[in-house]
One Martini backbone bead per residue (centre of mass of N, CA, C, O) as a GRO file, in nm:
protein
  273
    1MET     BB    1   0.071   0.039  -0.037
    2GLY     BB    2   0.303   0.254  -0.008
    3ALA     BB    3   0.449   0.141  -0.277
    4HIS     BB    4   0.203   0.303  -0.398
    5SER     BB    5   0.228   0.533  -0.368
    6ALA     BB    6   0.541   0.591  -0.401
    7GLY     BB    7   0.509   0.532  -0.710
    8SER     BB    8   0.288   0.769  -0.799
    9ILE     BB    9   0.365   0.974  -0.717
   10GLY     BB   10   0.661   0.935  -0.908
   11ALA     BB   11   0.530   0.931  -1.184
   12GLY     BB   12   0.345   1.235  -1.161
   13ARG     BB   13   0.551   1.423  -1.159
   14ASN     BB   14   0.626   1.748  -1.226
   15PRO     BB   15   0.905   1.883  -1.346
   16GLU     BB   16   0.796   2.195  -1.317
   17TRP     BB   17   0.749   2.118  -1.029
   18GLU     BB   18   0.912   2.281  -0.719
   19GLY     BB   19   0.906   2.262  -0.434
   20ALA     BB   20   0.719   2.305  -0.159
   21TYR     BB   21   0.519   2.585  -0.298
   22GLY     BB   22   0.479   2.493  -0.595
   23ARG     BB   23   0.659   2.623  -0.799
   24TYR     BB   24   0.731   2.773  -1.140
   25THR     BB   25   0.963   2.677  -1.395
   26GLY     BB   26   0.861   2.652  -1.632
   27SER     BB   27   0.717   2.814  -1.919
   28PRO     BB   28   0.571   3.101  -2.023
   29VAL     BB   29   0.317   3.239  -2.177
   30ASP     BB   30   0.269   3.366  -2.460
   31THR     BB   31   0.013   3.577  -2.390
   32GLN     BB   32  -0.005   3.844  -2.239
   33PRO     BB   33  -0.077   4.092  -2.083
   34ALA     BB   34  -0.247   4.405  -2.073
   35LEU     BB   35  -0.183   4.696  -2.073
   36PRO     BB   36  -0.302   4.950  -1.909
   37PRO     BB   37  -0.461   5.241  -1.932
   38LEU     BB   38  -0.402   5.582  -1.935
   39GLY     BB   39  -0.422   5.827  -1.762
   40LYS     BB   40  -0.482   6.106  -1.536
   41PRO     BB   41  -0.371   5.972  -1.270
   42HIS     BB   42  -0.115   5.896  -1.329
   43ALA     BB   43  -0.024   6.193  -1.489
   44ARG     BB   44  -0.045   6.320  -1.160
   45ARG     BB   45   0.131   6.091  -1.014
   46LEU     BB   46   0.384   6.151  -1.196
   47ARG     BB   47   0.366   6.355  -1.132
   48GLU     BB   48   0.513   6.356  -0.842
   49ILE     BB   49   0.690   6.202  -0.787
   50TYR     BB   50   0.906   6.392  -1.024
   51ARG     BB   51   0.940   6.571  -0.739
   52SER     BB   52   0.949   6.379  -0.547
   53ALA     BB   53   1.151   6.122  -0.345
   54GLY     BB   54   1.013   5.872  -0.444
   55TRP     BB   55   0.821   5.735  -0.220
   56PRO     BB   56   0.596   5.482  -0.207
   57CYS     BB   57   0.312   5.327  -0.187
   58GLN     BB   58   0.191   5.053  -0.327
   59ASP     BB   59  -0.068   5.034  -0.588
   60ALA     BB   60  -0.244   5.068  -0.862
   61LEU     BB   61  -0.092   5.334  -0.990
   62GLU     BB   62   0.229   5.124  -1.001
   63ILE     BB   63   0.151   4.933  -1.124
   64ASP     BB   64   0.116   5.062  -1.410
   65LEU     BB   65   0.371   5.264  -1.377
   66LEU     BB   66   0.558   4.971  -1.435
   67ALA     BB   67   0.533   4.796  -1.624
   68ALA     BB   68   0.474   5.085  -1.882
   69GLY     BB   69   0.795   5.212  -1.761
   70MET     BB   70   0.790   5.479  -1.648
   71LEU     BB   71   0.910   5.322  -1.378
   72GLU     BB   72   1.133   5.308  -1.120
   73ARG     BB   73   1.347   5.082  -0.923
   74VAL     BB   74   1.580   5.218  -0.650
   75HIS     BB   75   1.763   5.138  -0.480
   76SER     BB   76   1.981   5.136  -0.199
   77ALA     BB   77   2.272   5.125   0.076
   78ALA     BB   78   2.010   5.080   0.298
   79GLY     BB   79   1.735   4.920   0.163
   80HIS     BB   80   1.613   5.133  -0.015
   81VAL     BB   81   1.266   5.209  -0.207
   82THR     BB   82   1.220   5.362  -0.529
   83LEU     BB   83   1.126   5.623  -0.741
   84ARG     BB   84   1.153   5.639  -1.067
   85VAL     BB   85   1.060   5.813  -1.355
   86THR     BB   86   1.176   5.755  -1.645
   87ASP     BB   87   1.194   5.853  -2.035
   88SER     BB   88   0.940   5.786  -2.074
   89GLY     BB   89   0.811   5.930  -1.813
   90VAL     BB   90   0.836   6.195  -1.896
   91ARG     BB   91   0.763   6.220  -2.209
   92TRP     BB   92   0.493   6.223  -2.120
   93ILE     BB   93   0.466   6.433  -1.966
   94ALA     BB   94   0.457   6.629  -2.225
   95ALA     BB   95   0.310   6.558  -2.341
   96THR     BB   96   0.085   6.561  -2.096
   97LEU     BB   97   0.079   6.926  -2.104
   98ALA     BB   98   0.054   7.031  -2.395
   99SER     BB   99  -0.251   6.889  -2.412
  100ASN     BB  100  -0.348   7.112  -2.140
  101ARG     BB  101  -0.246   7.384  -2.284
  102ALA     BB  102  -0.406   7.353  -2.495
  103ALA     BB  103  -0.703   7.319  -2.405
  104LEU     BB  104  -0.695   7.564  -2.270
  105SER     BB  105  -0.635   7.767  -2.467
  106ALA     BB  106  -0.901   7.699  -2.563
  107HIS     BB  107  -1.093   7.719  -2.309
  108GLU     BB  108  -1.040   8.044  -2.313
  109ALA     BB  109  -1.113   8.162  -2.597
  110LEU     BB  110  -1.411   8.054  -2.589
  111VAL     BB  111  -1.463   8.233  -2.360
  112ALA     BB  112  -1.456   8.513  -2.450
  113GLN     BB  113  -1.595   8.497  -2.652
  114VAL     BB  114  -1.886   8.403  -2.473
  115ALA     BB  115  -1.814   8.736  -2.335
  116LEU     BB  116  -1.804   8.932  -2.607
  117GLU     BB  117  -2.111   8.831  -2.622
  118MET     BB  118  -2.238   8.955  -2.483
  119CYS     BB  119  -2.159   9.284  -2.504
  120ARG     BB  120  -2.348   9.266  -2.765
  121ALA     BB  121  -2.578   9.188  -2.617
  122GLY     BB  122  -2.631   9.371  -2.371
  123ARG     BB  123  -2.430   9.300  -2.144
  124LEU     BB  124  -2.288   9.201  -1.814
  125ALA     BB  125  -1.944   8.992  -1.796
  126TRP     BB  126  -1.789   8.756  -1.636
  127ARG     BB  127  -1.483   8.580  -1.538
  128GLY     BB  128  -1.432   8.367  -1.225
  129LEU     BB  129  -1.626   8.341  -1.060
  130SER     BB  130  -1.832   8.282  -0.711
  131LEU     BB  131  -2.119   8.149  -0.639
  132ARG     BB  132  -2.384   8.151  -0.436
  133ALA     BB  133  -2.554   7.768  -0.416
  134GLN     BB  134  -2.871   7.591  -0.409
  135VAL     BB  135  -2.958   7.264  -0.380
  136PRO     BB  136  -3.063   6.976  -0.322
  137THR     BB  137  -3.122   6.639  -0.108
  138GLY     BB  138  -3.324   6.480  -0.046
  139ASP     BB  139  -3.406   6.625   0.203
  140ALA     BB  140  -3.667   6.721   0.412
  141ALA     BB  141  -3.565   6.856   0.632
  142LYS     BB  142  -3.286   6.923   0.409
  143PRO     BB  143  -3.379   7.030   0.086
  144LEU     BB  144  -3.115   7.204   0.095
  145ARG     BB  145  -2.780   7.349  -0.044
  146TRP     BB  146  -2.528   7.485  -0.013
  147CYS     BB  147  -2.272   7.618  -0.277
  148ILE     BB  148  -1.982   7.676  -0.513
  149ALA     BB  149  -2.000   7.817  -0.794
  150LYS     BB  150  -1.759   7.858  -1.155
  151PRO     BB  151  -1.823   7.988  -1.422
  152ASP     BB  152  -1.732   8.090  -1.695
  153VAL     BB  153  -1.955   8.272  -1.754
  154PHE     BB  154  -2.184   8.546  -1.662
  155SER     BB  155  -2.459   8.721  -1.661
  156ILE     BB  156  -2.617   9.025  -1.706
  157ARG     BB  157  -2.848   9.309  -1.752
  158HIS     BB  158  -2.884   9.607  -1.868
  159THR     BB  159  -3.037   9.735  -1.562
  160SER     BB  160  -3.247   9.939  -1.370
  161VAL     BB  161  -3.398   9.644  -1.300
  162GLU     BB  162  -3.406   9.422  -1.156
  163ALA     BB  163  -3.621   9.176  -1.229
  164TYR     BB  164  -3.434   9.199  -1.564
  165VAL     BB  165  -3.127   9.093  -1.547
  166GLU     BB  166  -3.121   8.776  -1.654
  167PRO     BB  167  -2.928   8.530  -1.557
  168ILE     BB  168  -2.652   8.389  -1.716
  169VAL     BB  169  -2.453   8.007  -1.825
  170HIS     BB  170  -2.233   7.942  -1.899
  171GLU     BB  171  -2.075   7.647  -2.008
  172VAL     BB  172  -1.792   7.528  -2.138
  173LYS     BB  173  -1.655   7.312  -2.389
  174VAL     BB  174  -1.350   7.121  -2.547
  175ARG     BB  175  -1.429   6.828  -2.439
  176ARG     BB  176  -1.561   6.526  -2.369
  177ALA     BB  177  -1.406   6.421  -2.203
  178ASP     BB  178  -1.542   6.696  -1.994
  179LEU     BB  179  -1.863   6.655  -2.026
  180LEU     BB  180  -1.893   6.348  -1.897
  181GLY     BB  181  -1.867   6.479  -1.629
  182ASP     BB  182  -2.017   6.716  -1.573
  183LEU     BB  183  -2.285   6.530  -1.622
  184ARG     BB  184  -2.298   6.383  -1.393
  185ASN     BB  185  -2.272   6.640  -1.197
  186GLY     BB  186  -2.554   6.732  -1.115
  187ALA     BB  187  -2.537   6.936  -0.882
  188LYS     BB  188  -2.391   7.194  -1.089
  189ARG     BB  189  -2.633   7.219  -1.220
  190GLY     BB  190  -2.811   7.282  -0.964
  191ALA     BB  191  -2.609   7.539  -0.989
  192TYR     BB  192  -2.737   7.730  -1.168
  193LEU     BB  193  -3.046   7.720  -1.196
  194ASP     BB  194  -3.005   7.882  -0.914
  195LEU     BB  195  -2.852   8.158  -1.153
  196GLY     BB  196  -3.056   8.136  -1.394
  197GLU     BB  197  -2.930   7.980  -1.718
  198CYS     BB  198  -2.856   7.749  -1.898
  199TRP     BB  199  -2.518   7.701  -2.087
  200TYR     BB  200  -2.381   7.519  -2.352
  201VAL     BB  201  -2.075   7.481  -2.469
  202LEU     BB  202  -1.965   7.334  -2.789
  203GLY     BB  203  -1.701   7.285  -2.914
  204CYS     BB  204  -1.414   7.106  -3.135
  205ASP     BB  205  -1.311   6.866  -3.303
  206ALA     BB  206  -1.059   6.819  -3.489
  207ARG     BB  207  -1.239   6.795  -3.736
  208GLY     BB  208  -1.505   6.967  -3.720
  209LYS     BB  209  -1.717   6.943  -3.448
  210PRO     BB  210  -1.849   6.908  -3.244
  211ILE     BB  211  -1.859   6.681  -2.920
  212ALA     BB  212  -2.201   6.729  -2.958
  213GLU     BB  213  -2.499   6.666  -2.888
  214PRO     BB  214  -2.805   6.839  -2.793
  215GLU     BB  215  -2.948   6.556  -2.661
  216GLU     BB  216  -2.660   6.556  -2.462
  217ILE     BB  217  -2.849   6.791  -2.308
  218PRO     BB  218  -3.008   6.846  -2.074
  219PRO     BB  219  -3.352   6.967  -2.132
  220GLU     BB  220  -3.280   7.269  -1.938
  221CYS     BB  221  -3.020   7.294  -2.170
  222GLY     BB  222  -2.883   7.487  -2.343
  223VAL     BB  223  -2.701   7.546  -2.650
  224MET     BB  224  -2.409   7.562  -2.811
  225VAL     BB  225  -2.243   7.591  -3.102
  226MET     BB  226  -2.001   7.598  -3.362
  227GLN     BB  227  -1.934   7.811  -3.681
  228GLN     BB  228  -1.723   7.916  -3.820
  229SER     BB  229  -1.628   8.070  -3.512
  230ARG     BB  230  -1.934   8.079  -3.396
  231LEU     BB  231  -2.186   8.126  -3.287
  232ALA     BB  232  -2.487   7.861  -3.277
  233VAL     BB  233  -2.825   7.776  -3.184
  234ALA     BB  234  -2.912   7.481  -3.096
  235ARG     BB  235  -3.074   7.463  -2.784
  236PRO     BB  236  -3.307   7.662  -2.579
  237ALA     BB  237  -3.332   7.765  -2.286
  238ARG     BB  238  -3.488   7.743  -2.008
  239ARG     BB  239  -3.711   7.968  -1.851
  240ALA     BB  240  -3.589   8.091  -1.531
  241ALA     BB  241  -3.717   8.153  -1.239
  242ARG     BB  242  -3.544   8.365  -1.229
  243ALA     BB  243  -3.434   8.710  -1.171
  244ALA     BB  244  -3.358   8.798  -0.995
  245LEU     BB  245  -3.087   8.848  -0.686
  246PRO     BB  246  -2.957   8.774  -0.484
  247PHE     BB  247  -2.745   8.944  -0.271
  248GLY     BB  248  -2.464   8.780  -0.254
  249VAL     BB  249  -2.421   8.795  -0.592
  250TRP     BB  250  -2.371   9.141  -0.557
  251VAL     BB  251  -2.114   9.065  -0.369
  252ALA     BB  252  -1.994   8.958  -0.618
  253LEU     BB  253  -1.987   9.149  -0.839
  254ALA     BB  254  -1.916   9.419  -0.661
  255LYS     BB  255  -1.564   9.277  -0.662
  256ALA     BB  256  -1.615   9.268  -0.993
  257THR     BB  257  -1.480   9.291  -1.291
  258PRO     BB  258  -1.575   9.242  -1.578
  259VAL     BB  259  -1.621   9.285  -1.884
  260GLY     BB  260  -1.480   9.460  -2.140
  261ASP     BB  261  -1.595   9.640  -2.334
  262VAL     BB  262  -1.562   9.625  -2.720
  263ASP     BB  263  -1.619  10.018  -2.721
  264GLU     BB  264  -1.358  10.122  -2.595
  265ASP     BB  265  -1.143  10.161  -2.871
  266ALA     BB  266  -1.413  10.299  -3.020
  267GLN     BB  267  -1.427  10.561  -2.795
  268GLY     BB  268  -1.168  10.658  -2.832
  269MET     BB  269  -1.087  10.738  -3.083
  270LEU     BB  270  -1.360  10.960  -3.147
  271GLY     BB  271  -1.168  11.213  -2.937
  272ARG     BB  272  -0.964  11.244  -3.132
  273ASP     BB  273  -0.749  11.470  -3.391
   0.00000   0.00000   0.00000
């Protein structure tokens, strides 16, 4: 019985397995697992490591970056292990920074164009404001909560009657990924709607087409698109429930400087001899 068992074990032994814990020593599999795609969180972590002493966090982001060859381990004489950005990682950081600068430039240019169009329409426009707004909470005991809204462009009518100011928020998007992420943030959109009408201004992709269709934008918001370097209304916004502005918004407007009038330079030239 014992001899039969020993013989069976010896006969069925796989030479590719050895050691007390069954370590596999055979050839690796032919198909290697695909590397995970690297995104914004990976680029942010890579920049952080580049600016730091390189102490590892040992999380999933570092595993992805190590597997992609963007990071490498450095063993010190004292036995410590740190991380260093490889040459490939430096090139990828430079590429992402260039992409971010290009997107920021396109975004800022479109924001400036929207603000200018509001001025041409006889409105007062501001850029980069931080305004307090209220959004629903879904809690009957406390149905609303305060938050800070930061619209790209905020404008009101040039009027002396408070009830006629007609506040409008314009949110500018030049990249589809940013737009889709913004649309998932219902609280942000709710804050804009609390301030007044809400419009999404959509830039164009590399092929010159809008980054989204009007049907992809919530129906309570208006949509403007770029057509031959000009802004066109693709869908009007619903009339805002708010006509006047709360006192806190007036205070924020008083502290800020509106966008300069488009005709300021022309008027100055008329007064010259």
